[in-house]
Coordinates of C-alpha atoms in Angstrom, one line a residue:
X16 CA 0.1 -9.6 -22.0
X17 CA 3.3 -7.9 -20.8
X18 CA 4.3 -4.3 -20.5
X19 CA 7.7 -2.7 -19.7
X20 CA 8.9 -0.5 -16.9
X21 CA 11.9 1.6 -18.1
X22 CA 14.5 3.4 -16.0
X23 CA 16.1 2.8 -12.6
X24 CA 13.8 4.6 -10.2
X25 CA 10.5 3.2 -11.7
X26 CA 11.9 -0.3 -11.7
X27 CA 13.1 0.0 -8.1
X28 CA 9.7 1.3 -7.0
X29 CA 8.0 -1.5 -8.8
X30 CA 10.1 -4.0 -6.9
X31 CA 9.5 -2.3 -3.6
X32 CA 5.7 -2.1 -4.1
X33 CA 5.5 -5.9 -4.6
X34 CA 4.5 -5.6 -8.3
X35 CA 4.5 -8.9 -10.1
X36 CA 7.7 -8.7 -12.3
X37 CA 8.5 -11.4 -14.8
X38 CA 12.2 -10.5 -15.4
X39 CA 14.6 -7.6 -15.3
X40 CA 17.0 -6.8 -18.1
X41 CA 20.3 -5.1 -17.0
X42 CA 23.1 -3.7 -19.1
X43 CA 26.2 -5.8 -19.1
X44 CA 29.2 -4.3 -17.3
X45 CA 30.3 -3.0 -13.9
X46 CA 27.4 -2.4 -11.5
X47 CA 27.6 0.9 -9.6
X48 CA 25.3 3.7 -8.3
X49 CA 21.6 3.2 -8.2
X50 CA 21.7 0.0 -10.2
X51 CA 23.2 -1.8 -7.1
X52 CA 20.0 -1.6 -4.9
X53 CA 17.9 -2.7 -7.8
X54 CA 19.9 -5.9 -8.2
X55 CA 19.9 -6.5 -4.5
X56 CA 16.1 -6.0 -4.2
X57 CA 15.5 -8.1 -7.2
X58 CA 17.5 -11.0 -5.9
X59 CA 15.8 -10.8 -2.5
X60 CA 12.4 -11.0 -4.3
X61 CA 13.7 -13.9 -6.4
X62 CA 13.1 -12.0 -9.7
X63 CA 14.9 -13.3 -12.8
X64 CA 17.8 -11.0 -13.8
X65 CA 19.3 -11.1 -17.4
X66 CA 22.4 -9.3 -18.5
X67 CA 22.0 -7.9 -22.0
X68 CA 23.9 -5.5 -24.4
X69 CA 23.1 -1.8 -24.4
X70 CA 21.9 -2.2 -28.0
X71 CA 19.2 -4.6 -27.0
X72 CA 18.0 -2.2 -24.3
X73 CA 18.0 0.6 -26.8
X74 CA 15.8 -1.4 -29.1
X75 CA 13.3 -2.5 -26.4
X76 CA 13.0 1.0 -24.9
X77 CA 12.2 2.6 -28.3
X78 CA 14.1 5.8 -27.6
X79 CA 13.2 6.1 -23.9
X80 CA 16.2 6.7 -21.5
X81 CA 16.4 3.2 -20.0
X82 CA 19.4 4.0 -17.7
X83 CA 20.6 0.4 -18.2
X84 CA 17.5 -1.4 -16.8
X85 CA 14.1 -2.5 -18.1
X86 CA 11.6 -4.7 -16.2
X87 CA 8.9 -6.8 -17.8
X88 CA 5.7 -6.8 -15.9
X89 CA 2.1 -8.0 -16.3
X90 CA -0.2 -5.4 -17.8
X91 CA -1.3 -2.7 -15.4
X92 CA -4.0 -3.8 -12.9
X93 CA -6.6 -1.1 -12.8
X94 CA -8.8 -0.7 -9.8
X95 CA -12.5 0.3 -9.4
X96 CA -13.7 3.7 -8.2
X97 CA -15.1 1.9 -5.2
X98 CA -11.5 0.6 -4.4
X99 CA -10.3 4.2 -4.4
X100 CA -13.0 5.4 -2.0
X101 CA -12.4 2.4 0.2
X102 CA -8.7 3.4 0.3
X103 CA -9.6 6.8 1.7
X104 CA -12.0 5.2 4.2
X105 CA -9.3 2.9 5.5
X106 CA -7.0 5.9 6.0
X107 CA -9.7 7.8 7.8
X108 CA -9.5 10.6 5.3
X109 CA -12.0 12.4 3.2
X110 CA -11.7 11.1 -0.4
X111 CA -9.4 13.2 -2.7
X112 CA -9.6 12.0 -6.2
X113 CA -8.1 13.3 -9.5
X114 CA -10.3 12.9 -12.5
X115 CA -8.7 13.1 -15.9
X116 CA -11.0 14.1 -18.8
X117 CA -9.3 12.8 -22.0
X118 CA -5.6 13.3 -21.2
X119 CA -3.9 11.9 -24.2
X120 CA -0.2 12.6 -23.5
X121 CA 1.4 9.8 -21.5
X122 CA 4.0 12.3 -20.1
X123 CA 1.1 14.4 -18.7
X124 CA -0.7 11.5 -17.2
X125 CA 2.6 10.2 -15.6
X126 CA 3.3 13.7 -14.2
X127 CA -0.3 13.9 -12.8
X128 CA 0.1 10.6 -11.1
X129 CA 3.4 11.6 -9.6
X130 CA 1.9 14.8 -8.1
X131 CA -1.2 13.0 -7.0
X132 CA 1.0 10.7 -5.0
X133 CA 3.0 13.6 -3.5
X134 CA -0.2 15.4 -2.3
X135 CA -1.7 12.2 -0.9
X136 CA -4.6 11.8 -3.4
X137 CA -6.3 8.5 -3.0
X138 CA -6.5 7.7 -6.7
X139 CA -6.8 8.8 -10.3
X140 CA -9.7 8.2 -12.6
X141 CA -9.4 8.1 -16.4
X142 CA -11.8 7.2 -19.2
X143 CA -11.6 4.1 -21.3
X144 CA -11.8 5.9 -24.6
X145 CA -10.0 8.9 -26.0
X146 CA -7.4 8.8 -23.3
X147 CA -4.0 7.4 -22.7
X148 CA -3.8 4.4 -20.4
X149 CA -1.1 3.4 -18.0
X150 CA 1.8 2.3 -20.1
X151 CA 5.6 2.2 -19.8
X152 CA 6.0 5.9 -20.6
X153 CA 3.4 6.8 -18.0
X154 CA 5.1 4.6 -15.4
X155 CA 8.5 6.1 -16.1
X156 CA 7.3 9.7 -16.0
X157 CA 5.4 9.0 -12.8
X158 CA 8.8 8.1 -11.2
X159 CA 7.3 5.1 -9.5
X160 CA 4.1 6.7 -8.3
X161 CA 2.0 4.4 -10.5
X162 CA 2.9 1.6 -8.1
X163 CA 1.3 3.4 -5.1
X164 CA -1.5 5.6 -6.5
X165 CA -4.3 3.4 -7.9
X166 CA -5.9 4.2 -11.3
X167 CA -9.5 3.4 -12.2
X168 CA -10.6 3.3 -15.8
X169 CA -14.3 4.1 -16.4
X170 CA -16.7 4.0 -19.3
X171 CA -18.2 7.4 -18.7
X172 CA -16.6 10.3 -16.8
X173 CA -19.8 12.3 -16.5
X174 CA -21.7 9.3 -15.1
X175 CA -18.8 8.5 -12.7
X176 CA -19.0 12.1 -11.4
X177 CA -22.7 11.7 -10.7
X178 CA -21.9 8.5 -8.7
X179 CA -19.2 10.3 -6.7
X180 CA -21.6 13.2 -5.9
X181 CA -24.0 10.6 -4.5
X182 CA -21.2 9.5 -2.2
X183 CA -21.1 13.0 -0.8
X184 CA -18.2 14.3 -2.9
X185 CA -17.8 17.8 -4.3
X186 CA -16.5 18.1 -7.8
X187 CA -14.2 20.9 -8.9
X188 CA -13.3 21.5 -12.5
X189 CA -10.1 23.2 -13.6
X190 CA -10.7 25.9 -16.2
X191 CA -9.3 29.4 -16.8
X192 CA -12.8 30.9 -16.9
X193 CA -13.6 29.8 -13.3
X194 CA -13.4 31.4 -9.9
X195 CA -9.9 32.0 -8.6
X196 CA -8.7 28.9 -6.8
X197 CA -7.9 30.7 -3.6
X198 CA -11.6 31.5 -3.2
X199 CA -12.8 28.0 -3.9
X200 CA -13.3 25.5 -1.1
X201 CA -11.1 22.5 -1.9
X202 CA -11.3 20.9 1.5
X203 CA -13.3 17.8 2.4
X204 CA -14.4 15.1 0.0
X205 CA -13.2 16.3 -3.4
X206 CA -12.9 15.2 -7.0
X207 CA -10.6 17.5 -9.1
X208 CA -11.3 17.4 -12.8
X209 CA -8.4 18.1 -15.2
X210 CA -9.3 18.6 -18.9
X211 CA -7.5 17.5 -22.0
X212 CA -4.4 19.2 -23.3
X213 CA -6.1 20.9 -26.2
X214 CA -9.7 21.4 -25.4
X215 CA -9.9 21.4 -21.6
X216 CA -12.9 19.9 -19.8
X217 CA -15.6 18.7 -22.1
X218 CA -19.0 20.5 -22.0
X219 CA -21.0 17.7 -20.4
X220 CA -18.3 17.1 -17.7
X221 CA -18.1 20.8 -17.0
X222 CA -21.9 20.9 -16.4
X223 CA -21.6 18.1 -13.8
X224 CA -19.0 20.0 -11.8
X225 CA -20.2 21.8 -8.6
X226 CA -17.8 24.7 -9.2
X227 CA -15.0 25.7 -11.5
X228 CA -11.6 26.8 -10.2
X229 CA -9.1 28.9 -12.2
X230 CA -5.4 29.5 -11.7
X231 CA -4.4 33.2 -11.5
X232 CA -2.2 34.3 -14.5
X233 CA 0.0 37.4 -14.4
X234 CA 2.2 36.9 -17.5
X235 CA 1.8 37.2 -21.2
X236 CA 0.7 33.6 -21.6
X237 CA -2.7 32.7 -20.1
X238 CA -2.6 28.9 -20.0
X239 CA -0.6 26.1 -18.4
X240 CA 0.3 22.5 -19.5
X241 CA -2.4 20.1 -18.2
X242 CA -0.1 18.4 -15.8
X243 CA 1.3 21.7 -14.5
X244 CA -2.2 23.1 -13.9
X245 CA -3.2 19.9 -12.2
X246 CA -0.1 20.2 -9.9
X247 CA -0.9 23.8 -9.0
X248 CA -4.5 22.9 -8.1
X249 CA -3.6 19.7 -6.2
X250 CA -1.2 21.7 -4.0
X251 CA -3.7 24.4 -3.4
X252 CA -6.1 21.7 -2.2
X253 CA -3.4 20.3 0.0
X254 CA -2.7 23.7 1.4
X255 CA -6.3 24.3 2.3
X256 CA -6.5 20.9 3.9
X257 CA -3.6 21.7 6.2
X258 CA -5.0 25.1 7.3
X259 CA -6.4 24.8 10.9

């Protein structure tokens, strides 16, 4: 089974990370700008490069902005929750994990992965059902972060939360009806739960959370896009972790 990575930055990061790439399709013509290091790195890694017409790239990308390059890779290799916790242990850091409860928009998941990488989260957990998986759109939206921030796919989010709590982690859910995030302790071993775009955190998952954190709202609109809300809370957690 193959998947596609679309766009210059995602493809370059895939090469840099050592991801197994079967071949790279590049638009025919003069090579300039950010396409040059992609070709250089691909040749160094002995990855097959094929020149194709723009029309073929347009067809393969199905409307996504390919920027003249598409890579064919093996299907995404998910990790286990244990792998994520081990990653934190190897870094000598308290685990910081993002838990996505039924995120269905690939652009949202990609954006969450991008921010998770920027704040130093050790991994992202998604459910196997009723959720988008890691696909080409997620990879492109993540701007290459999917190559560095591992994703675990689990059967039951509520059950996984229970397992994380047994490992000594605190679980914070994101919801507009919770306590203001500045008053919630987001330091230490933390799992941050982000709910679905339409319904938020499911009832059972909410009941498993140790506390609920809300984002203060001062405007006429009282809700944020799932990935934006996730970003705000992730950076509040990072801010708290940096306070002496």
